[in-house]
Amino acid sequence: SAVISQKPSRDICQRGTSLTIQCQVDSQVTMMFWYRQQPGQSLTLIATANQGSEATYESGFVIDKFPISRPNLTFSTLTVSNMSPEDSSIYLCSVVSDQNYGYTFGSGTRLTVV
Amino acid sequence: AQSVTQLDSHVSVSEGTPVLLRCNYSSSYSPSLFWYVQHPNKGLQLLLKYTSAATLVKGINGFEAEFKKSETSFHLTKPSAHMSDAAEYFCVVTKGGYKLSFGAGTTVTVRA
């Protein structure tokens, strides 16, 4: 299955600033997803990022706040913009690593906004 | 919309006793279902998945789950809990294409 390198693993940021999270996959994958896990909560899908098309956002998430790039089949970034303490969460990327619903998850980025 | 409900937010068991984590799903079509485990400060690990093949699914570390369409359930069981099973468990369902919907999670504690 695919291997994902997600960076940074953690960061502490000032409110009002932005952070870009990167996910690098060791193989070409069509579908990539970004999730948020708020403290003590489950994972919530932010958006689907397929190469060659605009990211598709879930209800409650907007491009201005969470812009996503997907320049090729092995790489994607998620930016958390104009951060507030409510954005403090773990952010994870995920890819479909095989057509039989095999998924690989990144190790996550633990973001704290102060 | 496809979703899952984990019926217990917290389960506490004694080491060596059975573990049962309950999950009900709602779906307008035959879904794929998964159980993932997340140990403290660790990433997600797939325990098992159901993708329309055998309804009794065996996973890693002695876990298994049974897909029951009539009851819309996908409960996770293990005959004998180990201290290392203490973690957060998520029941997950596909919600259109390859998008996933996670349950709220069940925290498992194991007493010595």
PDB file of N, CA, C and O in Angstrom, chain A residues 2-70:
ATOM      1  N   ALA A   2       0.247   2.383  -0.297  1.00  0.00           N
ATOM      2  CA  ALA A   2       0.978   3.631  -0.380  1.00  0.00           C
ATOM      3  C   ALA A   2       1.533   4.048   0.979  1.00  0.00           C
ATOM      4  O   ALA A   2       1.011   3.681   2.029  1.00  0.00           O
ATOM      5  N   VAL A   3       2.606   4.822   0.927  1.00  0.00           N
ATOM      6  CA  VAL A   3       3.183   5.409   2.134  1.00  0.00           C
ATOM      7  C   VAL A   3       3.083   6.921   2.000  1.00  0.00           C
ATOM      8  O   VAL A   3       3.428   7.487   0.953  1.00  0.00           O
ATOM      9  N   ILE A   4       2.620   7.578   3.062  1.00  0.00           N
ATOM     10  CA  ILE A   4       2.445   9.027   3.045  1.00  0.00           C
ATOM     11  C   ILE A   4       3.414   9.672   4.017  1.00  0.00           C
ATOM     12  O   ILE A   4       3.543   9.234   5.169  1.00  0.00           O
ATOM     13  N   SER A   5       4.069  10.713   3.556  1.00  0.00           N
ATOM     14  CA  SER A   5       4.881  11.551   4.425  1.00  0.00           C
ATOM     15  C   SER A   5       4.156  12.870   4.612  1.00  0.00           C
ATOM     16  O   SER A   5       3.933  13.599   3.639  1.00  0.00           O
ATOM     17  N   GLN A   6       3.771  13.170   5.835  1.00  0.00           N
ATOM     18  CA  GLN A   6       3.017  14.385   6.131  1.00  0.00           C
ATOM     19  C   GLN A   6       3.866  15.306   6.986  1.00  0.00           C
ATOM     20  O   GLN A   6       4.432  14.888   7.994  1.00  0.00           O
ATOM     21  N   LYS A   7       3.904  16.600   6.578  1.00  0.00           N
ATOM     22  CA  LYS A   7       4.709  17.576   7.302  1.00  0.00           C
ATOM     23  C   LYS A   7       3.958  18.885   7.467  1.00  0.00           C
ATOM     24  O   LYS A   7       3.189  19.255   6.567  1.00  0.00           O
ATOM     25  N   PRO A   8       4.157  19.634   8.523  1.00  0.00           N
ATOM     26  CA  PRO A   8       4.922  19.241   9.706  1.00  0.00           C
ATOM     27  C   PRO A   8       4.133  18.284  10.581  1.00  0.00           C
ATOM     28  O   PRO A   8       2.937  18.121  10.404  1.00  0.00           O
ATOM     29  N   SER A   9       4.781  17.651  11.520  1.00  0.00           N
ATOM     30  CA  SER A   9       4.065  16.744  12.419  1.00  0.00           C
ATOM     31  C   SER A   9       3.301  17.530  13.480  1.00  0.00           C
ATOM     32  O   SER A   9       2.270  17.070  13.980  1.00  0.00           O
ATOM     33  N   ARG A  10       3.813  18.682  13.824  1.00  0.00           N
ATOM     34  CA  ARG A  10       3.129  19.548  14.775  1.00  0.00           C
ATOM     35  C   ARG A  10       3.616  20.973  14.617  1.00  0.00           C
ATOM     36  O   ARG A  10       4.724  21.201  14.105  1.00  0.00           O
ATOM     37  N   ASP A  11       2.804  21.909  15.031  1.00  0.00           N
ATOM     38  CA  ASP A  11       3.214  23.305  14.989  1.00  0.00           C
ATOM     39  C   ASP A  11       2.355  24.097  15.964  1.00  0.00           C
ATOM     40  O   ASP A  11       1.203  23.729  16.233  1.00  0.00           O
ATOM     41  N   ILE A  12       2.940  25.162  16.466  1.00  0.00           N
ATOM     42  CA  ILE A  12       2.224  26.123  17.299  1.00  0.00           C
ATOM     43  C   ILE A  12       2.251  27.447  16.544  1.00  0.00           C
ATOM     44  O   ILE A  12       3.332  27.941  16.196  1.00  0.00           O
ATOM     45  N   CYS A  13       1.091  27.999  16.273  1.00  0.00           N
ATOM     46  CA  CYS A  13       0.992  29.181  15.425  1.00  0.00           C
ATOM     47  C   CYS A  13       0.237  30.299  16.130  1.00  0.00           C
ATOM     48  O   CYS A  13      -0.622  30.051  16.982  1.00  0.00           O
ATOM     49  N   GLN A  14       0.545  31.502  15.729  1.00  0.00           N
ATOM     50  CA  GLN A  14      -0.149  32.673  16.249  1.00  0.00           C
ATOM     51  C   GLN A  14      -1.476  32.849  15.516  1.00  0.00           C
ATOM     52  O   GLN A  14      -1.577  32.579  14.304  1.00  0.00           O
ATOM     53  N   ARG A  15      -2.467  33.321  16.233  1.00  0.00           N
ATOM     54  CA  ARG A  15      -3.748  33.579  15.572  1.00  0.00           C
ATOM     55  C   ARG A  15      -3.575  34.616  14.479  1.00  0.00           C
ATOM     56  O   ARG A  15      -2.730  35.504  14.566  1.00  0.00           O
ATOM     57  N   GLY A  16      -4.341  34.450  13.414  1.00  0.00           N
ATOM     58  CA  GLY A  16      -4.279  35.372  12.289  1.00  0.00           C
ATOM     59  C   GLY A  16      -3.284  34.956  11.213  1.00  0.00           C
ATOM     60  O   GLY A  16      -3.318  35.503  10.108  1.00  0.00           O
ATOM     61  N   THR A  17      -2.432  34.005  11.520  1.00  0.00           N
ATOM     62  CA  THR A  17      -1.461  33.544  10.530  1.00  0.00           C
ATOM     63  C   THR A  17      -2.003  32.329   9.792  1.00  0.00           C
ATOM     64  O   THR A  17      -3.113  31.860  10.053  1.00  0.00           O
ATOM     65  N   SER A  18      -1.221  31.807   8.846  1.00  0.00           N
ATOM     66  CA  SER A  18      -1.619  30.645   8.051  1.00  0.00           C
ATOM     67  C   SER A  18      -0.553  29.570   8.150  1.00  0.00           C
ATOM     68  O   SER A  18       0.632  29.871   8.341  1.00  0.00           O
ATOM     69  N   LEU A  19      -0.965  28.348   7.998  1.00  0.00           N
ATOM     70  CA  LEU A  19      -0.055  27.206   8.009  1.00  0.00           C
ATOM     71  C   LEU A  19      -0.377  26.313   6.819  1.00  0.00           C
ATOM     72  O   LEU A  19      -1.539  26.003   6.578  1.00  0.00           O
ATOM     73  N   THR A  20       0.662  25.902   6.119  1.00  0.00           N
ATOM     74  CA  THR A  20       0.477  24.972   5.007  1.00  0.00           C
ATOM     75  C   THR A  20       1.010  23.609   5.384  1.00  0.00           C
ATOM     76  O   THR A  20       2.149  23.468   5.832  1.00  0.00           O
ATOM     77  N   ILE A  21       0.178  22.610   5.214  1.00  0.00           N
ATOM     78  CA  ILE A  21       0.505  21.223   5.539  1.00  0.00           C
ATOM     79  C   ILE A  21       0.720  20.481   4.224  1.00  0.00           C
ATOM     80  O   ILE A  21      -0.042  20.646   3.273  1.00  0.00           O
ATOM     81  N   GLN A  22       1.759  19.664   4.199  1.00  0.00           N
ATOM     82  CA  GLN A  22       2.099  18.954   2.979  1.00  0.00           C
ATOM     83  C   GLN A  22       1.925  17.448   3.150  1.00  0.00           C
ATOM     84  O   GLN A  22       2.246  16.907   4.214  1.00  0.00           O
ATOM     85  N   CYS A  23       1.458  16.804   2.094  1.00  0.00           N
ATOM     86  CA  CYS A  23       1.427  15.346   2.055  1.00  0.00           C
ATOM     87  C   CYS A  23       2.074  14.856   0.770  1.00  0.00           C
ATOM     88  O   CYS A  23       1.663  15.247  -0.331  1.00  0.00           O
ATOM     89  N   GLN A  24       3.083  14.024   0.943  1.00  0.00           N
ATOM     90  CA  GLN A  24       3.799  13.436  -0.186  1.00  0.00           C
ATOM     91  C   GLN A  24       3.548  11.936  -0.163  1.00  0.00           C
ATOM     92  O   GLN A  24       3.754  11.283   0.861  1.00  0.00           O
ATOM     93  N   VAL A  25       3.118  11.398  -1.300  1.00  0.00           N
ATOM     94  CA  VAL A  25       2.806   9.973  -1.398  1.00  0.00           C
ATOM     95  C   VAL A  25       3.884   9.300  -2.247  1.00  0.00           C
ATOM     96  O   VAL A  25       4.394   9.906  -3.208  1.00  0.00           O
ATOM     97  N   ASP A  26       4.222   8.077  -1.894  1.00  0.00           N
ATOM     98  CA  ASP A  26       5.313   7.401  -2.601  1.00  0.00           C
ATOM     99  C   ASP A  26       4.869   6.731  -3.894  1.00  0.00           C
ATOM    100  O   ASP A  26       5.670   6.083  -4.565  1.00  0.00           O
ATOM    101  N   SER A  27       3.623   6.897  -4.261  1.00  0.00           N
ATOM    102  CA  SER A  27       3.123   6.365  -5.520  1.00  0.00           C
ATOM    103  C   SER A  27       2.034   7.289  -6.049  1.00  0.00           C
ATOM    104  O   SER A  27       1.519   8.128  -5.315  1.00  0.00           O
ATOM    105  N   GLN A  28       1.700   7.121  -7.296  1.00  0.00           N
ATOM    106  CA  GLN A  28       0.680   7.982  -7.895  1.00  0.00           C
ATOM    107  C   GLN A  28      -0.705   7.534  -7.465  1.00  0.00           C
ATOM    108  O   GLN A  28      -1.052   6.356  -7.606  1.00  0.00           O
ATOM    109  N   VAL A  29      -1.479   8.459  -6.954  1.00  0.00           N
ATOM    110  CA  VAL A  29      -2.831   8.150  -6.500  1.00  0.00           C
ATOM    111  C   VAL A  29      -3.779   9.219  -7.034  1.00  0.00           C
ATOM    112  O   VAL A  29      -3.435  10.402  -7.088  1.00  0.00           O
ATOM    113  N   THR A  30      -4.941   8.778  -7.413  1.00  0.00           N
ATOM    114  CA  THR A  30      -5.904   9.725  -7.977  1.00  0.00           C
ATOM    115  C   THR A  30      -6.616  10.508  -6.884  1.00  0.00           C
ATOM    116  O   THR A  30      -6.722  11.728  -6.949  1.00  0.00           O
ATOM    117  N   MET A  31      -7.119   9.794  -5.897  1.00  0.00           N
ATOM    118  CA  MET A  31      -7.957  10.431  -4.883  1.00  0.00           C
ATOM    119  C   MET A  31      -7.185  10.683  -3.599  1.00  0.00           C
ATOM    120  O   MET A  31      -6.538   9.794  -3.049  1.00  0.00           O
ATOM    121  N   MET A  32      -7.296  11.904  -3.107  1.00  0.00           N
ATOM    122  CA  MET A  32      -6.702  12.279  -1.841  1.00  0.00           C
ATOM    123  C   MET A  32      -7.754  13.066  -1.044  1.00  0.00           C
ATOM    124  O   MET A  32      -8.542  13.820  -1.613  1.00  0.00           O
ATOM    125  N   PHE A  33      -7.730  12.842   0.247  1.00  0.00           N
ATOM    126  CA  PHE A  33      -8.715  13.469   1.127  1.00  0.00           C
ATOM    127  C   PHE A  33      -8.001  14.173   2.282  1.00  0.00           C
ATOM    128  O   PHE A  33      -6.951  13.724   2.724  1.00  0.00           O
ATOM    129  N   TRP A  34      -8.614  15.235   2.766  1.00  0.00           N
ATOM    130  CA  TRP A  34      -8.114  15.934   3.948  1.00  0.00           C
ATOM    131  C   TRP A  34      -9.172  15.885   5.044  1.00  0.00           C
ATOM    132  O   TRP A  34     -10.352  16.146   4.802  1.00  0.00           O
ATOM    133  N   TYR A  35      -8.713  15.544   6.272  1.00  0.00           N
ATOM    134  CA  TYR A  35      -9.600  15.415   7.422  1.00  0.00           C
ATOM    135  C   TYR A  35      -9.127  16.316   8.557  1.00  0.00           C
ATOM    136  O   TYR A  35      -7.937  16.653   8.656  1.00  0.00           O
ATOM    137  N   ARG A  36     -10.060  16.649   9.415  1.00  0.00           N
ATOM    138  CA  ARG A  36      -9.752  17.349  10.660  1.00  0.00           C
ATOM    139  C   ARG A  36     -10.242  16.514  11.836  1.00  0.00           C
ATOM    140  O   ARG A  36     -11.340  15.947  11.784  1.00  0.00           O
ATOM    141  N   GLN A  37      -9.420  16.453  12.868  1.00  0.00           N
ATOM    142  CA  GLN A  37      -9.812  15.787  14.103  1.00  0.00           C
ATOM    143  C   GLN A  37      -9.650  16.783  15.236  1.00  0.00           C
ATOM    144  O   GLN A  37      -8.536  17.034  15.710  1.00  0.00           O
ATOM    145  N   GLN A  38     -10.744  17.355  15.669  1.00  0.00           N
ATOM    146  CA  GLN A  38     -10.694  18.302  16.774  1.00  0.00           C
ATOM    147  C   GLN A  38     -10.451  17.564  18.074  1.00  0.00           C
ATOM    148  O   GLN A  38     -10.715  16.347  18.158  1.00  0.00           O
ATOM    149  N   PRO A  39      -9.938  18.259  19.079  1.00  0.00           N
ATOM    150  CA  PRO A  39      -9.554  17.593  20.335  1.00  0.00           C
ATOM    151  C   PRO A  39     -10.670  16.717  20.899  1.00  0.00           C
ATOM    152  O   PRO A  39     -11.789  17.177  21.096  1.00  0.00           O
ATOM    153  N   GLY A  40     -10.356  15.468  21.128  1.00  0.00           N
ATOM    154  CA  GLY A  40     -11.302  14.537  21.714  1.00  0.00           C
ATOM    155  C   GLY A  40     -12.438  14.136  20.812  1.00  0.00           C
ATOM    156  O   GLY A  40     -13.429  13.550  21.272  1.00  0.00           O
ATOM    157  N   GLN A  41     -12.338  14.450  19.538  1.00  0.00           N
ATOM    158  CA  GLN A  41     -13.442  14.178  18.615  1.00  0.00           C
ATOM    159  C   GLN A  41     -13.016  13.197  17.525  1.00  0.00           C
ATOM    160  O   GLN A  41     -11.880  12.749  17.472  1.00  0.00           O
ATOM    161  N   SER A  42     -13.977  12.898  16.674  1.00  0.00           N
ATOM    162  CA  SER A  42     -13.719  11.996  15.562  1.00  0.00           C
ATOM    163  C   SER A  42     -13.176  12.778  14.361  1.00  0.00           C
ATOM    164  O   SER A  42     -12.969  13.983  14.426  1.00  0.00           O
ATOM    165  N   LEU A  43     -12.952  12.076  13.289  1.00  0.00           N
ATOM    166  CA  LEU A  43     -12.452  12.705  12.076  1.00  0.00           C
ATOM    167  C   LEU A  43     -13.616  13.220  11.240  1.00  0.00           C
ATOM    168  O   LEU A  43     -14.631  12.533  11.084  1.00  0.00           O
ATOM    169  N   THR A  44     -13.421  14.394  10.692  1.00  0.00           N
ATOM    170  CA  THR A  44     -14.404  15.002   9.799  1.00  0.00           C
ATOM    171  C   THR A  44     -13.734  15.312   8.479  1.00  0.00           C
ATOM    172  O   THR A  44     -12.656  15.922   8.450  1.00  0.00           O
ATOM    173  N   LEU A  45     -14.374  14.912   7.394  1.00  0.00           N
ATOM    174  CA  LEU A  45     -13.820  15.153   6.071  1.00  0.00           C
ATOM    175  C   LEU A  45     -13.931  16.627   5.727  1.00  0.00           C
ATOM    176  O   LEU A  45     -15.017  17.214   5.815  1.00  0.00           O
ATOM    177  N   ILE A  46     -12.801  17.219   5.344  1.00  0.00           N
ATOM    178  CA  ILE A  46     -12.780  18.618   4.916  1.00  0.00           C
ATOM    179  C   ILE A  46     -13.061  18.705   3.424  1.00  0.00           C
ATOM    180  O   ILE A  46     -13.945  19.462   2.984  1.00  0.00           O
ATOM    181  N   ALA A  47     -12.283  17.945   2.640  1.00  0.00           N
ATOM    182  CA  ALA A  47     -12.400  18.083   1.185  1.00  0.00           C
ATOM    183  C   ALA A  47     -11.773  16.891   0.493  1.00  0.00           C
ATOM    184  O   ALA A  47     -10.961  16.158   1.071  1.00  0.00           O
ATOM    185  N   THR A  48     -12.157  16.724  -0.753  1.00  0.00           N
ATOM    186  CA  THR A  48     -11.569  15.736  -1.648  1.00  0.00           C
ATOM    187  C   THR A  48     -10.725  16.480  -2.667  1.00  0.00           C
ATOM    188  O   THR A  48     -11.192  17.459  -3.276  1.00  0.00           O
ATOM    189  N   ALA A  49      -9.488  16.018  -2.850  1.00  0.00           N
ATOM    190  CA  ALA A  49      -8.564  16.696  -3.762  1.00  0.00           C
ATOM    191  C   ALA A  49      -8.107  15.713  -4.816  1.00  0.00           C
ATOM    192  O   ALA A  49      -7.254  14.872  -4.553  1.00  0.00           O
ATOM    193  N   ASN A  50      -8.687  15.825  -5.995  1.00  0.00           N
ATOM    194  CA  ASN A  50      -8.266  14.970  -7.102  1.00  0.00           C
ATOM    195  C   ASN A  50      -7.428  15.786  -8.063  1.00  0.00           C
ATOM    196  O   ASN A  50      -7.734  16.952  -8.348  1.00  0.00           O
ATOM    197  N   GLN A  51      -6.383  15.190  -8.551  1.00  0.00           N
ATOM    198  CA  GLN A  51      -5.480  15.881  -9.451  1.00  0.00           C
ATOM    199  C   GLN A  51      -6.199  16.285 -10.726  1.00  0.00           C
ATOM    200  O   GLN A  51      -6.947  15.498 -11.299  1.00  0.00           O
ATOM    201  N   GLY A  52      -5.963  17.525 -11.134  1.00  0.00           N
ATOM    202  CA  GLY A  52      -6.562  17.997 -12.373  1.00  0.00           C
ATOM    203  C   GLY A  52      -7.915  18.650 -12.217  1.00  0.00           C
ATOM    204  O   GLY A  52      -8.509  19.070 -13.224  1.00  0.00           O
ATOM    205  N   SER A  53      -8.402  18.738 -10.993  1.00  0.00           N
ATOM    206  CA  SER A  53      -9.691  19.391 -10.782  1.00  0.00           C
ATOM    207  C   SER A  53      -9.654  20.171  -9.478  1.00  0.00           C
ATOM    208  O   SER A  53      -8.791  19.948  -8.628  1.00  0.00           O
ATOM    209  N   GLU A  54     -10.600  21.068  -9.338  1.00  0.00           N
ATOM    210  CA  GLU A  54     -10.692  21.835  -8.088  1.00  0.00           C
ATOM    211  C   GLU A  54     -11.098  20.906  -6.948  1.00  0.00           C
ATOM    212  O   GLU A  54     -11.857  19.950  -7.137  1.00  0.00           O
ATOM    213  N   ALA A  55     -10.607  21.212  -5.774  1.00  0.00           N
ATOM    214  CA  ALA A  55     -10.997  20.432  -4.599  1.00  0.00           C
ATOM    215  C   ALA A  55     -12.488  20.594  -4.328  1.00  0.00           C
ATOM    216  O   ALA A  55     -13.064  21.652  -4.589  1.00  0.00           O
ATOM    217  N   THR A  56     -13.087  19.538  -3.827  1.00  0.00           N
ATOM    218  CA  THR A  56     -14.514  19.556  -3.478  1.00  0.00           C
ATOM    219  C   THR A  56     -14.638  19.591  -1.973  1.00  0.00           C
ATOM    220  O   THR A  56     -14.162  18.680  -1.297  1.00  0.00           O
ATOM    221  N   TYR A  57     -15.313  20.600  -1.443  1.00  0.00           N
ATOM    222  CA  TYR A  57     -15.384  20.815  -0.006  1.00  0.00           C
ATOM    223  C   TYR A  57     -16.692  20.283   0.558  1.00  0.00           C
ATOM    224  O   TYR A  57     -17.754  20.379  -0.071  1.00  0.00           O
ATOM    225  N   GLU A  58     -16.596  19.753   1.777  1.00  0.00           N
ATOM    226  CA  GLU A  58     -17.771  19.284   2.494  1.00  0.00           C
ATOM    227  C   GLU A  58     -18.488  20.475   3.131  1.00  0.00           C
ATOM    228  O   GLU A  58     -17.918  21.568   3.281  1.00  0.00           O
ATOM    229  N   SER A  59     -19.722  20.216   3.501  1.00  0.00           N
ATOM    230  CA  SER A  59     -20.515  21.256   4.139  1.00  0.00           C
ATOM    231  C   SER A  59     -19.811  21.762   5.393  1.00  0.00           C
ATOM    232  O   SER A  59     -19.343  20.980   6.214  1.00  0.00           O
ATOM    233  N   GLY A  60     -19.710  23.073   5.497  1.00  0.00           N
ATOM    234  CA  GLY A  60     -19.083  23.680   6.659  1.00  0.00           C
ATOM    235  C   GLY A  60     -17.633  24.061   6.441  1.00  0.00           C
ATOM    236  O   GLY A  60     -17.017  24.679   7.316  1.00  0.00           O
ATOM    237  N   PHE A  61     -17.085  23.687   5.306  1.00  0.00           N
ATOM    238  CA  PHE A  61     -15.693  24.016   4.983  1.00  0.00           C
ATOM    239  C   PHE A  61     -15.659  24.791   3.674  1.00  0.00           C
ATOM    240  O   PHE A  61     -16.365  24.445   2.723  1.00  0.00           O
ATOM    241  N   VAL A  62     -14.846  25.843   3.634  1.00  0.00           N
ATOM    242  CA  VAL A  62     -14.797  26.696   2.435  1.00  0.00           C
ATOM    243  C   VAL A  62     -13.368  26.884   1.978  1.00  0.00           C
ATOM    244  O   VAL A  62     -12.409  26.825   2.768  1.00  0.00           O
ATOM    245  N   ILE A  63     -13.246  27.141   0.688  1.00  0.00           N
ATOM    246  CA  ILE A  63     -11.938  27.241   0.068  1.00  0.00           C
ATOM    247  C   ILE A  63     -11.121  28.401   0.621  1.00  0.00           C
ATOM    248  O   ILE A  63      -9.906  28.305   0.737  1.00  0.00           O
ATOM    249  N   ASP A  64     -11.775  29.499   0.971  1.00  0.00           N
ATOM    250  CA  ASP A  64     -11.025  30.648   1.480  1.00  0.00           C
ATOM    251  C   ASP A  64     -10.323  30.323   2.794  1.00  0.00           C
ATOM    252  O   ASP A  64      -9.269  30.874   3.084  1.00  0.00           O
ATOM    253  N   LYS A  65     -10.912  29.470   3.574  1.00  0.00           N
ATOM    254  CA  LYS A  65     -10.347  29.099   4.862  1.00  0.00           C
ATOM    255  C   LYS A  65      -9.355  27.936   4.732  1.00  0.00           C
ATOM    256  O   LYS A  65      -8.338  27.910   5.415  1.00  0.00           O
ATOM    257  N   PHE A  66      -9.649  27.006   3.843  1.00  0.00           N
ATOM    258  CA  PHE A  66      -8.834  25.805   3.683  1.00  0.00           C
ATOM    259  C   PHE A  66      -8.452  25.593   2.218  1.00  0.00           C
ATOM    260  O   PHE A  66      -8.853  24.598   1.603  1.00  0.00           O
ATOM    261  N   PRO A  67      -7.670  26.487   1.634  1.00  0.00           N
ATOM    262  CA  PRO A  67      -7.279  26.260   0.245  1.00  0.00           C
ATOM    263  C   PRO A  67      -6.413  25.019   0.103  1.00  0.00           C
ATOM    264  O   PRO A  67      -5.568  24.737   0.954  1.00  0.00           O
ATOM    265  N   ILE A  68      -6.643  24.294  -0.969  1.00  0.00           N
ATOM    266  CA  ILE A  68      -5.955  23.023  -1.224  1.00  0.00           C
ATOM    267  C   ILE A  68      -5.323  23.093  -2.611  1.00  0.00           C
ATOM    268  O   ILE A  68      -5.913  23.589  -3.558  1.00  0.00           O
ATOM    269  N   SER A  69      -4.117  22.572  -2.687  1.00  0.00           N
ATOM    270  CA  SER A  69      -3.487  22.408  -3.995  1.00  0.00           C
ATOM    271  C   SER A  69      -3.220  20.934  -4.239  1.00  0.00           C
ATOM    272  O   SER A  69      -2.968  20.164  -3.310  1.00  0.00           O
ATOM    273  N   ARG A  70      -3.286  20.536  -5.499  1.00  0.00           N
ATOM    274  CA  ARG A  70      -2.996  19.153  -5.895  1.00  0.00           C
ATOM    275  C   ARG A  70      -2.293  19.224  -7.242  1.00  0.00           C
ATOM    276  O   ARG A  70      -2.871  18.936  -8.275  1.00  0.00           O
TER     277      ARG A  70
END
